[in-house]
PDB file of C-alpha atoms in Angstrom:
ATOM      1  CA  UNK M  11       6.116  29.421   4.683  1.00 63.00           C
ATOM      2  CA  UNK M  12       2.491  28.970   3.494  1.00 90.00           C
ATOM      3  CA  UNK M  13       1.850  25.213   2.911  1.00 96.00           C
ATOM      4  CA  UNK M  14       0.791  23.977  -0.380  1.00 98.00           C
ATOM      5  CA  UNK M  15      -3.038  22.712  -0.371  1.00 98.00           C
ATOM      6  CA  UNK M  16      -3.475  19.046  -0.822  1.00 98.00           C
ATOM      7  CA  UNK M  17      -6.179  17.292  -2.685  1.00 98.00           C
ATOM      8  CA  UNK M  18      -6.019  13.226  -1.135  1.00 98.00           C
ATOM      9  CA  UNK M  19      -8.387  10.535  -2.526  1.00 98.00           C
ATOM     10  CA  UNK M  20      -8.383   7.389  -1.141  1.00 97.00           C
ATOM     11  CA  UNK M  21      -9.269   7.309   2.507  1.00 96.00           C
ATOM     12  CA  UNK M  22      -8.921   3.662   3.651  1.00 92.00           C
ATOM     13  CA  UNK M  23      -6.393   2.834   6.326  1.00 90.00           C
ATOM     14  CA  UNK M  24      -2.852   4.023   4.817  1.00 94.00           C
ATOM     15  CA  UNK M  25      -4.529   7.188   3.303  1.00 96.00           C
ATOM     16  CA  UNK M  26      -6.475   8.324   6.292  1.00 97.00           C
ATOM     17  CA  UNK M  27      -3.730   7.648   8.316  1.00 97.00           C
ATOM     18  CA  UNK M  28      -1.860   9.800   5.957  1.00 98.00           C
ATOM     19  CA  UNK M  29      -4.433  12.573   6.285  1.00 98.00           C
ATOM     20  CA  UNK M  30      -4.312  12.656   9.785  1.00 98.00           C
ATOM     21  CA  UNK M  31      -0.434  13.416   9.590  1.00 98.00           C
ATOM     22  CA  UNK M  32      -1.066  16.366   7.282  1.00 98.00           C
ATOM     23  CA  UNK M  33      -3.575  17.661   9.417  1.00 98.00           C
ATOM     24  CA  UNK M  34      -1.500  17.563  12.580  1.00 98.00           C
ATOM     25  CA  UNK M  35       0.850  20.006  10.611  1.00 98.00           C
ATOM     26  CA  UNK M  36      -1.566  22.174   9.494  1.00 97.00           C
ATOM     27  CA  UNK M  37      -1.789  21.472   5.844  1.00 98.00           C
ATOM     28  CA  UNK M  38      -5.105  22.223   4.077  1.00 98.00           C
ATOM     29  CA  UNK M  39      -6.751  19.358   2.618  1.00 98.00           C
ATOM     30  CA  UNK M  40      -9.366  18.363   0.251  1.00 98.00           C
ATOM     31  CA  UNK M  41     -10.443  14.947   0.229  1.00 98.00           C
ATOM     32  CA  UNK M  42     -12.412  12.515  -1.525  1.00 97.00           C
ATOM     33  CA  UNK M  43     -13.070   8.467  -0.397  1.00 88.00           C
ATOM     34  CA  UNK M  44     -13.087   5.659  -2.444  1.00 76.00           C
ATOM     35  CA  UNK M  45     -15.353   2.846  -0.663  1.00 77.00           C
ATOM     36  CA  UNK M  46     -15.734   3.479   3.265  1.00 83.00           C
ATOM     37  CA  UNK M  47     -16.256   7.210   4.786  1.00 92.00           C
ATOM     38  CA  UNK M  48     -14.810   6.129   8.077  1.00 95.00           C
ATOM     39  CA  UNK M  49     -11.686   7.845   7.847  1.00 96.00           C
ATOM     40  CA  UNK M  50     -13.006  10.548   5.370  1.00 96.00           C
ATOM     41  CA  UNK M  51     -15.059  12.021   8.281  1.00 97.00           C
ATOM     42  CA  UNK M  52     -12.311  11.663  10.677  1.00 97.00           C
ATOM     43  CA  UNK M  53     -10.458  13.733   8.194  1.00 98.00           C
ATOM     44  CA  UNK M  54     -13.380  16.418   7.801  1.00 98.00           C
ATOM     45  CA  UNK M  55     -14.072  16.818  11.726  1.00 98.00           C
ATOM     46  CA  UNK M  56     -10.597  17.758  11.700  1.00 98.00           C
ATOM     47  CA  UNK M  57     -11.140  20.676   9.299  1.00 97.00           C
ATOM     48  CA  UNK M  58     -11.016  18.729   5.542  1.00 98.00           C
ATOM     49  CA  UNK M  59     -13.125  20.063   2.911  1.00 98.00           C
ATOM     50  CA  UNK M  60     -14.524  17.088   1.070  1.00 98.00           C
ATOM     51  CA  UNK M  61     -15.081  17.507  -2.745  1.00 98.00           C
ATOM     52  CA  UNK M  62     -17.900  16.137  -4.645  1.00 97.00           C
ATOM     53  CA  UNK M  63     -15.491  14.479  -7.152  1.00 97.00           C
ATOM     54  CA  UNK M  64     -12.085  14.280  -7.973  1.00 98.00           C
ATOM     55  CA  UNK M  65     -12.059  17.183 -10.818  1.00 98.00           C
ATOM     56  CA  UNK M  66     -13.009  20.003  -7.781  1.00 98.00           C
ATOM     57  CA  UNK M  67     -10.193  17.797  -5.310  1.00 98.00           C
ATOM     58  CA  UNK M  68      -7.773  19.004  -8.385  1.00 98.00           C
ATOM     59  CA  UNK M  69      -9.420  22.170  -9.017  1.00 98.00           C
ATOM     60  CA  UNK M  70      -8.535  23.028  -5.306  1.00 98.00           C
ATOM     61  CA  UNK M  71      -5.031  21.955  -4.829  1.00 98.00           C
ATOM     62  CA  UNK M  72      -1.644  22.285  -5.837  1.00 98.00           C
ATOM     63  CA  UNK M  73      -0.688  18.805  -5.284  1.00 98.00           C
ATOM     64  CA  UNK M  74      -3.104  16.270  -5.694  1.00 98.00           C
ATOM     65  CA  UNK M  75      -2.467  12.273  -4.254  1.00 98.00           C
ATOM     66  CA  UNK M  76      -4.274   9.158  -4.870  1.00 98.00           C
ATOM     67  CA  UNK M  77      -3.795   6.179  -2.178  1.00 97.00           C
ATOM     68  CA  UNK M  78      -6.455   3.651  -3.952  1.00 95.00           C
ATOM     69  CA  UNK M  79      -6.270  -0.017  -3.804  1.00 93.00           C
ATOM     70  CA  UNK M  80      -6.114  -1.383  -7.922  1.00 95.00           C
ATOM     71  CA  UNK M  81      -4.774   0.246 -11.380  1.00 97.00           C
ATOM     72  CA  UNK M  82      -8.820   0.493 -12.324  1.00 97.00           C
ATOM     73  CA  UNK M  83     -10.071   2.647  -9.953  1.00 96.00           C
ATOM     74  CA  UNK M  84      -6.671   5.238  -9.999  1.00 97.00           C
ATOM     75  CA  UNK M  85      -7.874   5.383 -13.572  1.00 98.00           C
ATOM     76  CA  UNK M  86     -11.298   6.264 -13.134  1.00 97.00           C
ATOM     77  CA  UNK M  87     -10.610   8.637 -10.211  1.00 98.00           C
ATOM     78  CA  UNK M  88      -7.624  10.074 -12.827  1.00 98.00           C
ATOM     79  CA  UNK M  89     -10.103  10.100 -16.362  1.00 98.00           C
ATOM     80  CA  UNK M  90     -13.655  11.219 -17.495  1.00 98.00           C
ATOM     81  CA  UNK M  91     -15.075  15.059 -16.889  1.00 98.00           C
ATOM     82  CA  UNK M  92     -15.064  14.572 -13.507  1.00 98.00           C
ATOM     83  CA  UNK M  93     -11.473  13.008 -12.664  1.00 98.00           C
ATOM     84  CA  UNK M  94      -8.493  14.664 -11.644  1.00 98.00           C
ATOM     85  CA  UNK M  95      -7.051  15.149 -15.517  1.00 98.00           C
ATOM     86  CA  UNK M  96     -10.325  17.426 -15.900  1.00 98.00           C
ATOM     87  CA  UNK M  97      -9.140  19.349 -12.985  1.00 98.00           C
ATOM     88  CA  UNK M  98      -5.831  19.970 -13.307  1.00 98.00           C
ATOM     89  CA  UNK M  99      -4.252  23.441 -12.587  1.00 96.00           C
ATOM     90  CA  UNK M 100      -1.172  23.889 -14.454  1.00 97.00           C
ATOM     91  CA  UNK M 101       1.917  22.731 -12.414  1.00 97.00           C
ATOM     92  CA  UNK M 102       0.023  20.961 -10.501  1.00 98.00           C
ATOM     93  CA  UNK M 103       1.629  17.465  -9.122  1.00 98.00           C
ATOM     94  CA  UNK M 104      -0.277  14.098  -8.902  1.00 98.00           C
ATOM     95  CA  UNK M 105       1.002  11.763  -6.664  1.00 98.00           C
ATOM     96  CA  UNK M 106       0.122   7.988  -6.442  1.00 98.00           C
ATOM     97  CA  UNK M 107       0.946   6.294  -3.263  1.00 98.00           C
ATOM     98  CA  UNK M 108      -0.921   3.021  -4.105  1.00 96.00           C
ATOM     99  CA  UNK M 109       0.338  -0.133  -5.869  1.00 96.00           C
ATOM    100  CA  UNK M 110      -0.104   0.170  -9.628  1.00 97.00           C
ATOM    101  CA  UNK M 111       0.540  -1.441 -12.980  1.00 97.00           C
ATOM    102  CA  UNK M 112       3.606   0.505 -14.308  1.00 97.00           C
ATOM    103  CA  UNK M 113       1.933   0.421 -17.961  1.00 96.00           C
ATOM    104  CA  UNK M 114      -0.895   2.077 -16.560  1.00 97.00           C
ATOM    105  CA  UNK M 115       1.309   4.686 -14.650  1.00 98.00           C
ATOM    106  CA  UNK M 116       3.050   5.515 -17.862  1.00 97.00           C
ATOM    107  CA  UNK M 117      -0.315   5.919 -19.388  1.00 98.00           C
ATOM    108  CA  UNK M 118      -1.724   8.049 -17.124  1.00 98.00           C
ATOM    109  CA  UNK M 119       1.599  10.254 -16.980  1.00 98.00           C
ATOM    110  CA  UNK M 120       1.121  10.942 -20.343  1.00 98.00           C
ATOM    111  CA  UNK M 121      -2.018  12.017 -20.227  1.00 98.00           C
ATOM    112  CA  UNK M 122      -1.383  14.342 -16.835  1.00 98.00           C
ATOM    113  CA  UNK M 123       1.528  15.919 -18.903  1.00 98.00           C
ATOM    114  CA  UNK M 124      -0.899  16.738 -21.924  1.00 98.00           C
ATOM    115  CA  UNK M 125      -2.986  18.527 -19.396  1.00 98.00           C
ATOM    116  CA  UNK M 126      -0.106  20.726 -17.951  1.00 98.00           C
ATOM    117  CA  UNK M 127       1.063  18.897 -14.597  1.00 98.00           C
ATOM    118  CA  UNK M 128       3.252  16.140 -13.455  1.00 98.00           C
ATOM    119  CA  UNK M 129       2.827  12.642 -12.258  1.00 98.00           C
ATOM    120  CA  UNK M 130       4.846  10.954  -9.629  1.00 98.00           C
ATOM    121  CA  UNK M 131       4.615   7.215  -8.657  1.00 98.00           C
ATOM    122  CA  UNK M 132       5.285   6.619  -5.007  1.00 98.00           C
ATOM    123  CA  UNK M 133       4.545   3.343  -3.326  1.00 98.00           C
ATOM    124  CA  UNK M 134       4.595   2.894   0.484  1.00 96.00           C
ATOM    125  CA  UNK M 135       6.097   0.576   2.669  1.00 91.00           C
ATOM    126  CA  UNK M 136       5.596   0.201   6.356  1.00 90.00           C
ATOM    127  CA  UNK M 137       2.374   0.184   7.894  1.00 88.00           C
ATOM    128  CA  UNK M 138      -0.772   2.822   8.416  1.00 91.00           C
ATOM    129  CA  UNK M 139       0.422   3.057  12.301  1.00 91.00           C
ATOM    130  CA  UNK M 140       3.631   4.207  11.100  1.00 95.00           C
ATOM    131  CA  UNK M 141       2.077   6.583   8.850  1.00 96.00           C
ATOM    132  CA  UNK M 142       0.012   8.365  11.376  1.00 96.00           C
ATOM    133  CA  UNK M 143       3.599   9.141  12.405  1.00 97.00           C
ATOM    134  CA  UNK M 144       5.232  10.302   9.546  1.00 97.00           C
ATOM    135  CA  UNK M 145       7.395   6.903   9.590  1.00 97.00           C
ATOM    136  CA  UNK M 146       6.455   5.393   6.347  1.00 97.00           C
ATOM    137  CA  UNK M 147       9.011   4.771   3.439  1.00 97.00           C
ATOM    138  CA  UNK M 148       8.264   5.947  -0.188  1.00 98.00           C
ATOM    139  CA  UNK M 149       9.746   4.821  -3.488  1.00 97.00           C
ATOM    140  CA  UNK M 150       8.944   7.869  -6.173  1.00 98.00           C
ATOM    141  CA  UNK M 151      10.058   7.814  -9.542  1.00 98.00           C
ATOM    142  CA  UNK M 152       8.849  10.273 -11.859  1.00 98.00           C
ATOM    143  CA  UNK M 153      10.885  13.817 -13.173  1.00 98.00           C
ATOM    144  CA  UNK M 154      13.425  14.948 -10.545  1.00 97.00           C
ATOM    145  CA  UNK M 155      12.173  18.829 -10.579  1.00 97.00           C
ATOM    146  CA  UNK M 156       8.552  18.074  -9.731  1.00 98.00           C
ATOM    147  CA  UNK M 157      10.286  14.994  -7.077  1.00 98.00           C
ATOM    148  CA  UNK M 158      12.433  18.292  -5.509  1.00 97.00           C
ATOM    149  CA  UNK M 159       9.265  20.347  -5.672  1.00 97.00           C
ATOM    150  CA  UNK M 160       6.984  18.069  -3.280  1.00 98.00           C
ATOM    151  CA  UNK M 161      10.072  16.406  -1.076  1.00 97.00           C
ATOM    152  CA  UNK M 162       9.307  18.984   2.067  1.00 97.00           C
ATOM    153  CA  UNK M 163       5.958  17.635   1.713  1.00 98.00           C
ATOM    154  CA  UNK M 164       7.201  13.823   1.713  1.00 98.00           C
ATOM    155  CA  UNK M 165       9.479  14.434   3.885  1.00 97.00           C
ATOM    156  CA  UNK M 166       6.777  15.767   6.214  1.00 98.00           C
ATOM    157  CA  UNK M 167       4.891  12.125   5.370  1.00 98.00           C
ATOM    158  CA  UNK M 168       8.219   9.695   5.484  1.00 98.00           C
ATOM    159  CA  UNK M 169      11.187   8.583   6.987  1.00 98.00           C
ATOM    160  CA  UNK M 170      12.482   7.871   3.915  1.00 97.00           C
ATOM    161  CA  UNK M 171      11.640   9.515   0.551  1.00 97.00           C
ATOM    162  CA  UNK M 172      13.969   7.656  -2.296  1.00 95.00           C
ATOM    163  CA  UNK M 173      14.170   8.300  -6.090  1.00 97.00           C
ATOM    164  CA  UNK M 174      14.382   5.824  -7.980  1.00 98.00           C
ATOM    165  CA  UNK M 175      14.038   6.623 -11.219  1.00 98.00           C
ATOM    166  CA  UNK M 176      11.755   7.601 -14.050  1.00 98.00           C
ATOM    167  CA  UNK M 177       7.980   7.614 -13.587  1.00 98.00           C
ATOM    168  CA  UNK M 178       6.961   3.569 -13.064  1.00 98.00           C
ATOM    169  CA  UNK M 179      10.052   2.855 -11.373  1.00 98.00           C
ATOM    170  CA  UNK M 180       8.478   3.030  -7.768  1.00 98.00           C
ATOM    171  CA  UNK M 181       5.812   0.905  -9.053  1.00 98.00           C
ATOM    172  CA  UNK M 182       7.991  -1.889 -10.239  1.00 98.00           C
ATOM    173  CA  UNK M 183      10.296  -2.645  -7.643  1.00 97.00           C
ATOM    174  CA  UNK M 184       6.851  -1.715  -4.431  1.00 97.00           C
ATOM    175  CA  UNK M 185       5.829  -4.957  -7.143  1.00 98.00           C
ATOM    176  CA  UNK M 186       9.041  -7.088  -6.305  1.00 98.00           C
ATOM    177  CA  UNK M 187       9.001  -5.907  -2.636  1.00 96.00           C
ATOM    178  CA  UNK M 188       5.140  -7.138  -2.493  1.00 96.00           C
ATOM    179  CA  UNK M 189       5.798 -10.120  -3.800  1.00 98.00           C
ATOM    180  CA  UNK M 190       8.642 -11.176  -1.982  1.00 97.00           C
ATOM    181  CA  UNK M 191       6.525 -10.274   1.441  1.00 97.00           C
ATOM    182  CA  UNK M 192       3.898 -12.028   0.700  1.00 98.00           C
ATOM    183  CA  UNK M 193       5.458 -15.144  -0.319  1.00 98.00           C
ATOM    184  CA  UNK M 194       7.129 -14.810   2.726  1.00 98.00           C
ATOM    185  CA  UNK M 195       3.870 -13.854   5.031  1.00 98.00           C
ATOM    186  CA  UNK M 196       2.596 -17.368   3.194  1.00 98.00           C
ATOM    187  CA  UNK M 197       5.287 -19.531   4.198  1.00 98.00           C
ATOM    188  CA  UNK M 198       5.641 -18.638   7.351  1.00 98.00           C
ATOM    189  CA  UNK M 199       2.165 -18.817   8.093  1.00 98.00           C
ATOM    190  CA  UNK M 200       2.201 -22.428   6.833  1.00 98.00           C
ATOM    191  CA  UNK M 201       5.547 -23.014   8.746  1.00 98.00           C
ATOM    192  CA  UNK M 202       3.661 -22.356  11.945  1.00 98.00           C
ATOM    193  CA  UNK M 203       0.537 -24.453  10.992  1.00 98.00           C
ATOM    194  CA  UNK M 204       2.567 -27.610   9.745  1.00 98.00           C
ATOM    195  CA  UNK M 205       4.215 -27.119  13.201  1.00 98.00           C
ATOM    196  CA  UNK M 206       1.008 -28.143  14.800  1.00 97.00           C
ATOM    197  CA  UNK M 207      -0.099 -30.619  12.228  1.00 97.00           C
ATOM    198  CA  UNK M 208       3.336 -32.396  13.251  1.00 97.00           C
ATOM    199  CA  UNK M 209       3.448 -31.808  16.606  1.00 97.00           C
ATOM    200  CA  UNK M 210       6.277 -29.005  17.270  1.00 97.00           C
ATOM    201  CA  UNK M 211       5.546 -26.370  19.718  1.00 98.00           C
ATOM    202  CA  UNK M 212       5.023 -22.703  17.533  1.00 98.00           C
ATOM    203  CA  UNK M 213       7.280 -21.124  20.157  1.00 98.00           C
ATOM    204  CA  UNK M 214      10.247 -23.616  19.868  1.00 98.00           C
ATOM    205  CA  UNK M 215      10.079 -23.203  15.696  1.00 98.00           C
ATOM    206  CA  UNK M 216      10.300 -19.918  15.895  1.00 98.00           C
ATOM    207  CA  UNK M 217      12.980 -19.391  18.489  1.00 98.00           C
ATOM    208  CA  UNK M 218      14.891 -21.561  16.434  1.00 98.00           C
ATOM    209  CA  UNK M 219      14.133 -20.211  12.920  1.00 97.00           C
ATOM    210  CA  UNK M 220      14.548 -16.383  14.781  1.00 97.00           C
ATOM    211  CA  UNK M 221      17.929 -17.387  15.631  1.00 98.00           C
ATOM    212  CA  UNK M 222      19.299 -17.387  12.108  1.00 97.00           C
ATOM    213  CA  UNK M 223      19.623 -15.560   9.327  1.00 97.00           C
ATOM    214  CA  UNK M 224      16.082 -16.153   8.202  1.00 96.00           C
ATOM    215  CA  UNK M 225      14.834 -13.352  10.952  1.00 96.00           C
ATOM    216  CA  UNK M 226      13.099 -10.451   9.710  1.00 96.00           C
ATOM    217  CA  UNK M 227      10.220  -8.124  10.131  1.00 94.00           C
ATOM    218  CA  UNK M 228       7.504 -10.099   8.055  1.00 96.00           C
ATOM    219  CA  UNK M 229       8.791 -13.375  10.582  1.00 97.00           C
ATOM    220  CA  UNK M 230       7.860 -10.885  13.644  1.00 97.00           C
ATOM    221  CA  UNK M 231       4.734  -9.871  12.618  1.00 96.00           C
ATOM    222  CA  UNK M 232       3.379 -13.587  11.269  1.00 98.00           C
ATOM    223  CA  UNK M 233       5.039 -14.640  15.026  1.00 98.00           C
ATOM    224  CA  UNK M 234       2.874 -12.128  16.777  1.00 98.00           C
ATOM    225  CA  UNK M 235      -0.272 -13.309  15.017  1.00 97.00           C
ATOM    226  CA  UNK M 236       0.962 -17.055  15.460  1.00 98.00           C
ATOM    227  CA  UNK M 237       2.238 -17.065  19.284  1.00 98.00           C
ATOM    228  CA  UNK M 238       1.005 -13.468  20.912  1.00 98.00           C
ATOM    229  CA  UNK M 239      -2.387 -13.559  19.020  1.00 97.00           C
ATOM    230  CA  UNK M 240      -2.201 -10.423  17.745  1.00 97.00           C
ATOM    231  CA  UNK M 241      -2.913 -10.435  14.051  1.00 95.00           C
ATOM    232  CA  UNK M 242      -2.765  -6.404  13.895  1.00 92.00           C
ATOM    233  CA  UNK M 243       1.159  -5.807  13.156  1.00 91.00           C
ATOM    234  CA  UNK M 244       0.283  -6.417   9.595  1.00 91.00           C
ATOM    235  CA  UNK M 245      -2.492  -4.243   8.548  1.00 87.00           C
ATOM    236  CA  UNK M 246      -2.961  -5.640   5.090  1.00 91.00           C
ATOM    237  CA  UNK M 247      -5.703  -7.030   3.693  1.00 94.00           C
ATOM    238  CA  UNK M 248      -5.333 -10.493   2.074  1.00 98.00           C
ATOM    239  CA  UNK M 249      -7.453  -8.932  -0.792  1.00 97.00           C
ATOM    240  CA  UNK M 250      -4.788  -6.507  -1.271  1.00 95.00           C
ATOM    241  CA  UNK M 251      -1.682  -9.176  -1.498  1.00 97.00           C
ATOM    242  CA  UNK M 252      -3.733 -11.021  -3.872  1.00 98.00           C
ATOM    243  CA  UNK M 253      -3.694  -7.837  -5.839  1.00 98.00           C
ATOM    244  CA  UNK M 254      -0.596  -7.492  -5.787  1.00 97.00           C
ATOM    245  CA  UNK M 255       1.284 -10.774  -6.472  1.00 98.00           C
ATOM    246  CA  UNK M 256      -1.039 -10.655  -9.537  1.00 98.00           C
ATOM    247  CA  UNK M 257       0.194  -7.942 -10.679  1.00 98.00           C
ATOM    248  CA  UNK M 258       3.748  -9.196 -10.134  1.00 98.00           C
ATOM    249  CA  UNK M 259       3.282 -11.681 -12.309  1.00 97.00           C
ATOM    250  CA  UNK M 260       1.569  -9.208 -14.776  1.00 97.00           C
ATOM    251  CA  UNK M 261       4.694  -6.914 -14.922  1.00 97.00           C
ATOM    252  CA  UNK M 262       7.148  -9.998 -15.546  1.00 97.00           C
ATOM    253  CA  UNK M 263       4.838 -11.573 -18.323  1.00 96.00           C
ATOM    254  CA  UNK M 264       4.942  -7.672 -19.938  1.00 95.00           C
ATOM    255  CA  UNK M 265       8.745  -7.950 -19.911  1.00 96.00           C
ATOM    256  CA  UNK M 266       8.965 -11.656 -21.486  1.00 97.00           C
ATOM    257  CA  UNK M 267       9.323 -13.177 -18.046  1.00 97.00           C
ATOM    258  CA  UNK M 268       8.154 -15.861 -15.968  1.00 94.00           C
ATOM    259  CA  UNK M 269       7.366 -15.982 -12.213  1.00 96.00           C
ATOM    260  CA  UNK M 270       8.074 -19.132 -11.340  1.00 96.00           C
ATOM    261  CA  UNK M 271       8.059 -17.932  -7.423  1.00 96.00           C
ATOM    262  CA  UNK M 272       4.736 -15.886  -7.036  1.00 97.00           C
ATOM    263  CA  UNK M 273       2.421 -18.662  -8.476  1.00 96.00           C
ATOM    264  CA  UNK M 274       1.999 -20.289  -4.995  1.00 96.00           C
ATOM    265  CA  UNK M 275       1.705 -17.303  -3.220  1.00 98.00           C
ATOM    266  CA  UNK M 276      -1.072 -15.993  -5.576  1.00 97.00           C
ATOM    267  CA  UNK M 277      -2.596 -19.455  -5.341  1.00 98.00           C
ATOM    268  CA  UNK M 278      -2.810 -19.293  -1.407  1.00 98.00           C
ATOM    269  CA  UNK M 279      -4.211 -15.875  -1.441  1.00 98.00           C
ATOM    270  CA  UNK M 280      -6.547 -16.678  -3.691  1.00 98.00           C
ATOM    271  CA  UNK M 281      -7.647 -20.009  -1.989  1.00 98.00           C
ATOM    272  CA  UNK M 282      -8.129 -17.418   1.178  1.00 98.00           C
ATOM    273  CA  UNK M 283     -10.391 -14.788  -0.821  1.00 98.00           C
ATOM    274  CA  UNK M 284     -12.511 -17.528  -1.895  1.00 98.00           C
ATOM    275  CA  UNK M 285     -12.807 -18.808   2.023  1.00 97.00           C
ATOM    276  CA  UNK M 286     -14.141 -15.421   2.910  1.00 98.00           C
ATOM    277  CA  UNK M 287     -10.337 -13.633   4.273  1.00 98.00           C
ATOM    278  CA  UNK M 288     -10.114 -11.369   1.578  1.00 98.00           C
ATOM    279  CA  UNK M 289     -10.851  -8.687   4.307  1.00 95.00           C
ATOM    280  CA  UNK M 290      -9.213  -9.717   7.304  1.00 97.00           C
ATOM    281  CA  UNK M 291      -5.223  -8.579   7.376  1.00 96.00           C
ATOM    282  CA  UNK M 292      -2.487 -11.133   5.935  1.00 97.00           C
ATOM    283  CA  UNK M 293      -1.314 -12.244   9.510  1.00 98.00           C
ATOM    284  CA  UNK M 294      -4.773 -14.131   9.770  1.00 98.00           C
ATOM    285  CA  UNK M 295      -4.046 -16.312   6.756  1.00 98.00           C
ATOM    286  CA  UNK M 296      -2.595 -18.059   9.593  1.00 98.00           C
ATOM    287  CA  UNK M 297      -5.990 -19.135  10.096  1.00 98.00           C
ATOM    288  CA  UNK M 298      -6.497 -20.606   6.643  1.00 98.00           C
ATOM    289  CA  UNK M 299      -3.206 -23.070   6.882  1.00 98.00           C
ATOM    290  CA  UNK M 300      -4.799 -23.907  10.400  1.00 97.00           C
ATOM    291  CA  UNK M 301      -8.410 -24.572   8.708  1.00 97.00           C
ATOM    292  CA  UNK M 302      -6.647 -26.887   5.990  1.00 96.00           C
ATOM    293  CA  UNK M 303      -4.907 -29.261   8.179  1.00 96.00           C
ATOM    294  CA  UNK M 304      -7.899 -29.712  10.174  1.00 93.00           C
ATOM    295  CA  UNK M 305      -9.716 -31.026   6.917  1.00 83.00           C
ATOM    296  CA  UNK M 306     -12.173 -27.821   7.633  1.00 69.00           C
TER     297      UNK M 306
END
């Protein structure tokens, strides 16, 4: 069967990583980067067409994704006479893989409906290596048709490919998955640094914290950065967690709630932005909690 051609903005890790997979099955791409070209003309020496803006990436394709880094720049990429709304063919699905506001989802599906297409929200989890493999999870919500219409093509990108409801669902709970990682990146980063600052060996904490029901994946790759020294398990920047916590705690206030949780989490992340870690990858906030005790 003749593939469907793809229009991807957003190069940075996760989406060139992404492009990469599409490529290796033969799917014809358009593509358009954000803020680096690095993976853009990885993408292109491979045999992408890059656009000049994101109305010709829509113009070209019949599904078009996004894989950008805030709310703001989806919605300039998505609005104006050159953005993706301009674009649009009729039928065509938009796809945004990136962690967004749900208000501004909703928005922006409106507006993507008034021009004649679709728009799906679907968050990733799992990490760009596993996305070079196809191996990434995705949380879409959005209208079941145009979901059944694109789910050969996510299932050519994912594992796992879940529906989760209407269109902002995905968004809300990649929000309370974010923020529940991150908190939990933070901790155990400061676990590991109070462990020197009172004299317990990192490897003896954590073979004793392993053993227990507080294990998981986050714990393995803080542990690698903490004990192996290899801060790469975890390739997300701090920037990025920042981001997202914040909006966290944006989507609760919107639904008369209060994060009592996510303020320390944002605080920390924060405190590392301002210290210059904004882009190195969570695992080496380990190196802010280690920075703090010193008195540095």
């Amino acid at each position: 069967m003749t593939k469907p051609a793809i229009g991807f903005i957003g190069l940075g890790l996760m989406g060139g990583a992404m492009c990469q997979r599409m490529l290796d099955l033969g799917y014809p791409l358009t593509v358009l980067g954000n803020r680096t070209r690095t993976e853009l003309e990885k993408a292109t020496a491979r045999g992408a067409t890059e656009a000049k803006n994101a109305r010709e990436v829509a113009a070209a394709s019949d599904i078009v994704m996004l894989c950008m880094d805030t709310s703001a720049n989806v919605e300039a990429r998505m609005r104006g006479a050159d953005g993706v709304i301009a674009g649009l063919k009729p039928g065509t699905v938009v796809i945004d893989f990136g962690t967004s506001l749900p208000d501004s989802t909703s928005a922006l599906g409106e507006e993507v409906a008034a021009a004649g297409g679709v728009y799906l929200d679907a968050p990733i989890s799992r990490t760009p290596a596993q996305a070079r493999d196809g191996m990434i999870n995705l949380m879409i919500g959005g209208d079941q048709g145009a979901f059944a219409k694109v789910q050969p093509v996510l299932k050519d990108l994912s594992e796992n490919a879940f529906h989760v409801g209407p269109l902002g669902a995905g968004h809300r709970i990649k929000l309370i998955n974010n923020f529940f990682a991150m908190t939990t990146a933070m901790a155990m980063s400061e676990a590991f640094a109070m462990a020197d600052k009172v004299g317990v060996p990192r490897d003896k904490l954590y073979q004793i914290m392993s053993a227990g029901p507080l294990r998981s994946g986050m714990m393995d790759w803080i542990k690698a950065a903490a004990i192996d020294g290899d801060p790469t398990k975890l390739a997300f920047a701090v920037k990025n967690a920042k981001k997202d916590v914040g909006y966290y705690g944006q989507m609760a206030e919107g639904a008369g709630a209060v994060s009592l949780m996510s303020g320390a989490a944002k605080q920390v992340l924060s405190l590392g932005v301002a210290e210059g870690y904004g882009e190195k990858m969570v695992p080496e906030m380990l190196g802010f909690f280690e920075a703090l005790y010193a008195g540095k």
